[in-house]
Amino acid sequence: MDLDALRYGDFSKLGEAVTDWEQMTKKLADLQKDAESNLKAQADKAKWAGVNATVTREFIAKTAAEFADAHTQAESITKILSDTRGELIGFRSQLDEPFPGVHNST
């Protein structure tokens, strides 16, 4: 790894990406909750009959589950980006520290 890139790297864009993914994760959490409590709950209570009723209920249940999956994936991406940024900043801090056990005699 290029130590200069680490030492002088600008991690602000990565920080912005973390913020964007945090916002996306929150929006997906809201959509997940809405899909489960409104869309799916109403479909489960509906008095539909016939083949279309079964297909429609299955479709709605699957759609609600997709929002849950999207939310889980967004949480994972947010955590990966945040952890990576934190580690890079930590490594940069270590570069700026003197070597342990080595004393500067100036």
PDB file of C-alpha atoms in Angstrom:
ATOM      1  CA  MET A   1       0.000   0.000   0.000  1.00  0.00           C
ATOM      2  CA  ASP A   2       1.205   3.494  -0.785  1.00  0.00           C
ATOM      3  CA  LEU A   3       1.807   5.036   2.643  1.00  0.00           C
ATOM      4  CA  ASP A   4       1.610   8.579   1.269  1.00  0.00           C
ATOM      5  CA  ALA A   5      -1.874   7.832  -0.058  1.00  0.00           C
ATOM      6  CA  LEU A   6      -2.858   6.657   3.405  1.00  0.00           C
ATOM      7  CA  ARG A   7      -1.131   9.512   5.233  1.00  0.00           C
ATOM      8  CA  TYR A   8      -2.492  12.282   3.013  1.00  0.00           C
ATOM      9  CA  GLY A   9      -5.651  10.618   1.748  1.00  0.00           C
ATOM     10  CA  ASP A  10      -8.918  12.500   1.891  1.00  0.00           C
ATOM     11  CA  PHE A  11     -11.486  10.223   3.488  1.00  0.00           C
ATOM     12  CA  SER A  12     -14.246  12.836   3.418  1.00  0.00           C
ATOM     13  CA  LYS A  13     -15.883  11.242   0.346  1.00  0.00           C
ATOM     14  CA  LEU A  14     -15.968   7.939   2.190  1.00  0.00           C
ATOM     15  CA  GLY A  15     -17.549   9.758   5.142  1.00  0.00           C
ATOM     16  CA  GLU A  16     -20.159  11.223   2.793  1.00  0.00           C
ATOM     17  CA  ALA A  17     -20.871   7.742   1.428  1.00  0.00           C
ATOM     18  CA  VAL A  18     -21.399   6.481   4.982  1.00  0.00           C
ATOM     19  CA  THR A  19     -23.846   9.316   5.642  1.00  0.00           C
ATOM     20  CA  ASP A  20     -25.706   8.620   2.388  1.00  0.00           C
ATOM     21  CA  TRP A  21     -25.975   4.893   3.204  1.00  0.00           C
ATOM     22  CA  GLU A  22     -27.154   5.690   6.755  1.00  0.00           C
ATOM     23  CA  GLN A  23     -29.940   7.790   5.267  1.00  0.00           C
ATOM     24  CA  MET A  24     -30.791   5.066   2.739  1.00  0.00           C
ATOM     25  CA  THR A  25     -30.857   2.462   5.505  1.00  0.00           C
ATOM     26  CA  LYS A  26     -33.313   4.587   7.488  1.00  0.00           C
ATOM     27  CA  LYS A  27     -35.555   5.071   4.446  1.00  0.00           C
ATOM     28  CA  LEU A  28     -35.510   1.338   3.740  1.00  0.00           C
ATOM     29  CA  ALA A  29     -36.372   0.636   7.383  1.00  0.00           C
ATOM     30  CA  ASP A  30     -39.398   2.922   7.012  1.00  0.00           C
ATOM     31  CA  LEU A  31     -40.395   1.208   3.765  1.00  0.00           C
ATOM     32  CA  GLN A  32     -39.970  -2.207   5.369  1.00  0.00           C
ATOM     33  CA  LYS A  33     -42.178  -1.223   8.299  1.00  0.00           C
ATOM     34  CA  ASP A  34     -44.778   0.253   5.958  1.00  0.00           C
ATOM     35  CA  ALA A  35     -44.772  -2.824   3.715  1.00  0.00           C
ATOM     36  CA  GLU A  36     -45.241  -5.144   6.694  1.00  0.00           C
ATOM     37  CA  SER A  37     -47.745  -3.126   8.706  1.00  0.00           C
ATOM     38  CA  ASN A  38     -49.796  -1.729   5.847  1.00  0.00           C
ATOM     39  CA  LEU A  39     -49.369  -3.597   2.587  1.00  0.00           C
ATOM     40  CA  LYS A  40     -48.978  -7.132   3.933  1.00  0.00           C
ATOM     41  CA  ALA A  41     -51.284  -6.672   6.930  1.00  0.00           C
ATOM     42  CA  GLN A  42     -54.081  -5.389   4.716  1.00  0.00           C
ATOM     43  CA  ALA A  43     -53.577  -8.192   2.210  1.00  0.00           C
ATOM     44  CA  ASP A  44     -53.715 -10.753   5.022  1.00  0.00           C
ATOM     45  CA  LYS A  45     -56.988  -9.267   6.321  1.00  0.00           C
ATOM     46  CA  ALA A  46     -58.595  -8.898   2.906  1.00  0.00           C
ATOM     47  CA  LYS A  47     -61.478 -11.226   2.110  1.00  0.00           C
ATOM     48  CA  TRP A  48     -60.263 -12.242  -1.301  1.00  0.00           C
ATOM     49  CA  ALA A  49     -61.220 -15.525  -2.861  1.00  0.00           C
ATOM     50  CA  GLY A  50     -60.012 -17.596  -5.784  1.00  0.00           C
ATOM     51  CA  VAL A  51     -56.730 -18.192  -7.520  1.00  0.00           C
ATOM     52  CA  ASN A  52     -55.943 -14.501  -7.887  1.00  0.00           C
ATOM     53  CA  ALA A  53     -56.305 -14.023  -4.132  1.00  0.00           C
ATOM     54  CA  THR A  54     -53.646 -16.642  -3.412  1.00  0.00           C
ATOM     55  CA  VAL A  55     -51.272 -15.342  -6.066  1.00  0.00           C
ATOM     56  CA  THR A  56     -51.760 -11.741  -4.948  1.00  0.00           C
ATOM     57  CA  ARG A  57     -51.188 -12.528  -1.263  1.00  0.00           C
ATOM     58  CA  GLU A  58     -48.011 -14.445  -2.120  1.00  0.00           C
ATOM     59  CA  PHE A  59     -46.784 -11.589  -4.284  1.00  0.00           C
ATOM     60  CA  ILE A  60     -47.428  -9.019  -1.560  1.00  0.00           C
ATOM     61  CA  ALA A  61     -45.732 -11.185   1.081  1.00  0.00           C
ATOM     62  CA  LYS A  62     -42.721 -11.629  -1.197  1.00  0.00           C
ATOM     63  CA  THR A  63     -42.577  -7.903  -1.922  1.00  0.00           C
ATOM     64  CA  ALA A  64     -42.669  -7.077   1.796  1.00  0.00           C
ATOM     65  CA  ALA A  65     -39.838  -9.559   2.380  1.00  0.00           C
ATOM     66  CA  GLU A  66     -37.802  -7.880  -0.377  1.00  0.00           C
ATOM     67  CA  PHE A  67     -37.944  -4.602   1.554  1.00  0.00           C
ATOM     68  CA  ALA A  68     -36.643  -6.435   4.620  1.00  0.00           C
ATOM     69  CA  ASP A  69     -33.807  -7.922   2.556  1.00  0.00           C
ATOM     70  CA  ALA A  70     -32.932  -4.547   1.047  1.00  0.00           C
ATOM     71  CA  HIS A  71     -32.839  -2.999   4.521  1.00  0.00           C
ATOM     72  CA  THR A  72     -30.538  -5.755   5.810  1.00  0.00           C
ATOM     73  CA  GLN A  73     -28.195  -5.330   2.840  1.00  0.00           C
ATOM     74  CA  ALA A  74     -28.116  -1.554   3.269  1.00  0.00           C
ATOM     75  CA  GLU A  75     -27.207  -1.997   6.941  1.00  0.00           C
ATOM     76  CA  SER A  76     -24.349  -4.292   5.925  1.00  0.00           C
ATOM     77  CA  ILE A  77     -23.017  -1.858   3.327  1.00  0.00           C
ATOM     78  CA  THR A  78     -23.233   1.018   5.809  1.00  0.00           C
ATOM     79  CA  LYS A  79     -21.297  -0.960   8.406  1.00  0.00           C
ATOM     80  CA  ILE A  80     -18.619  -2.037   5.914  1.00  0.00           C
ATOM     81  CA  LEU A  81     -18.083   1.534   4.701  1.00  0.00           C
ATOM     82  CA  SER A  82     -18.041   2.927   8.222  1.00  0.00           C
ATOM     83  CA  ASP A  83     -15.655   0.264   9.511  1.00  0.00           C
ATOM     84  CA  THR A  84     -13.341   0.728   6.529  1.00  0.00           C
ATOM     85  CA  ARG A  85     -13.229   4.486   7.005  1.00  0.00           C
ATOM     86  CA  GLY A  86     -12.534   4.075  10.717  1.00  0.00           C
ATOM     87  CA  GLU A  87      -9.752   1.580  10.059  1.00  0.00           C
ATOM     88  CA  LEU A  88      -8.104   3.785   7.421  1.00  0.00           C
ATOM     89  CA  ILE A  89      -8.180   6.787   9.736  1.00  0.00           C
ATOM     90  CA  GLY A  90      -6.773   4.613  12.529  1.00  0.00           C
ATOM     91  CA  PHE A  91      -3.962   3.378  10.303  1.00  0.00           C
ATOM     92  CA  ARG A  92      -3.172   6.968   9.325  1.00  0.00           C
ATOM     93  CA  SER A  93      -2.970   7.905  13.012  1.00  0.00           C
ATOM     94  CA  GLN A  94      -0.546   5.049  13.587  1.00  0.00           C
ATOM     95  CA  LEU A  95       1.653   6.354  10.754  1.00  0.00           C
ATOM     96  CA  ASP A  96       1.892   9.721  12.463  1.00  0.00           C
ATOM     97  CA  GLU A  97       2.940   8.185  15.805  1.00  0.00           C
ATOM     98  CA  PRO A  98       6.599   7.586  16.534  1.00  0.00           C
ATOM     99  CA  PHE A  99       7.723   3.980  16.595  1.00  0.00           C
ATOM    100  CA  PRO A 100       7.168   2.380  20.016  1.00  0.00           C
ATOM    101  CA  GLY A 101      10.422   1.983  21.906  1.00  0.00           C
ATOM    102  CA  VAL A 102      12.279   4.377  19.622  1.00  0.00           C
ATOM    103  CA  HIS A 103      13.158   7.698  21.190  1.00  0.00           C
ATOM    104  CA  ASN A 104      13.919  10.749  19.182  1.00  0.00           C
ATOM    105  CA  SER A 105      17.175  12.239  20.486  1.00  0.00           C
ATOM    106  CA  THR A 106      16.762  15.707  19.008  1.00  0.00           C
TER     107      THR A 106
END
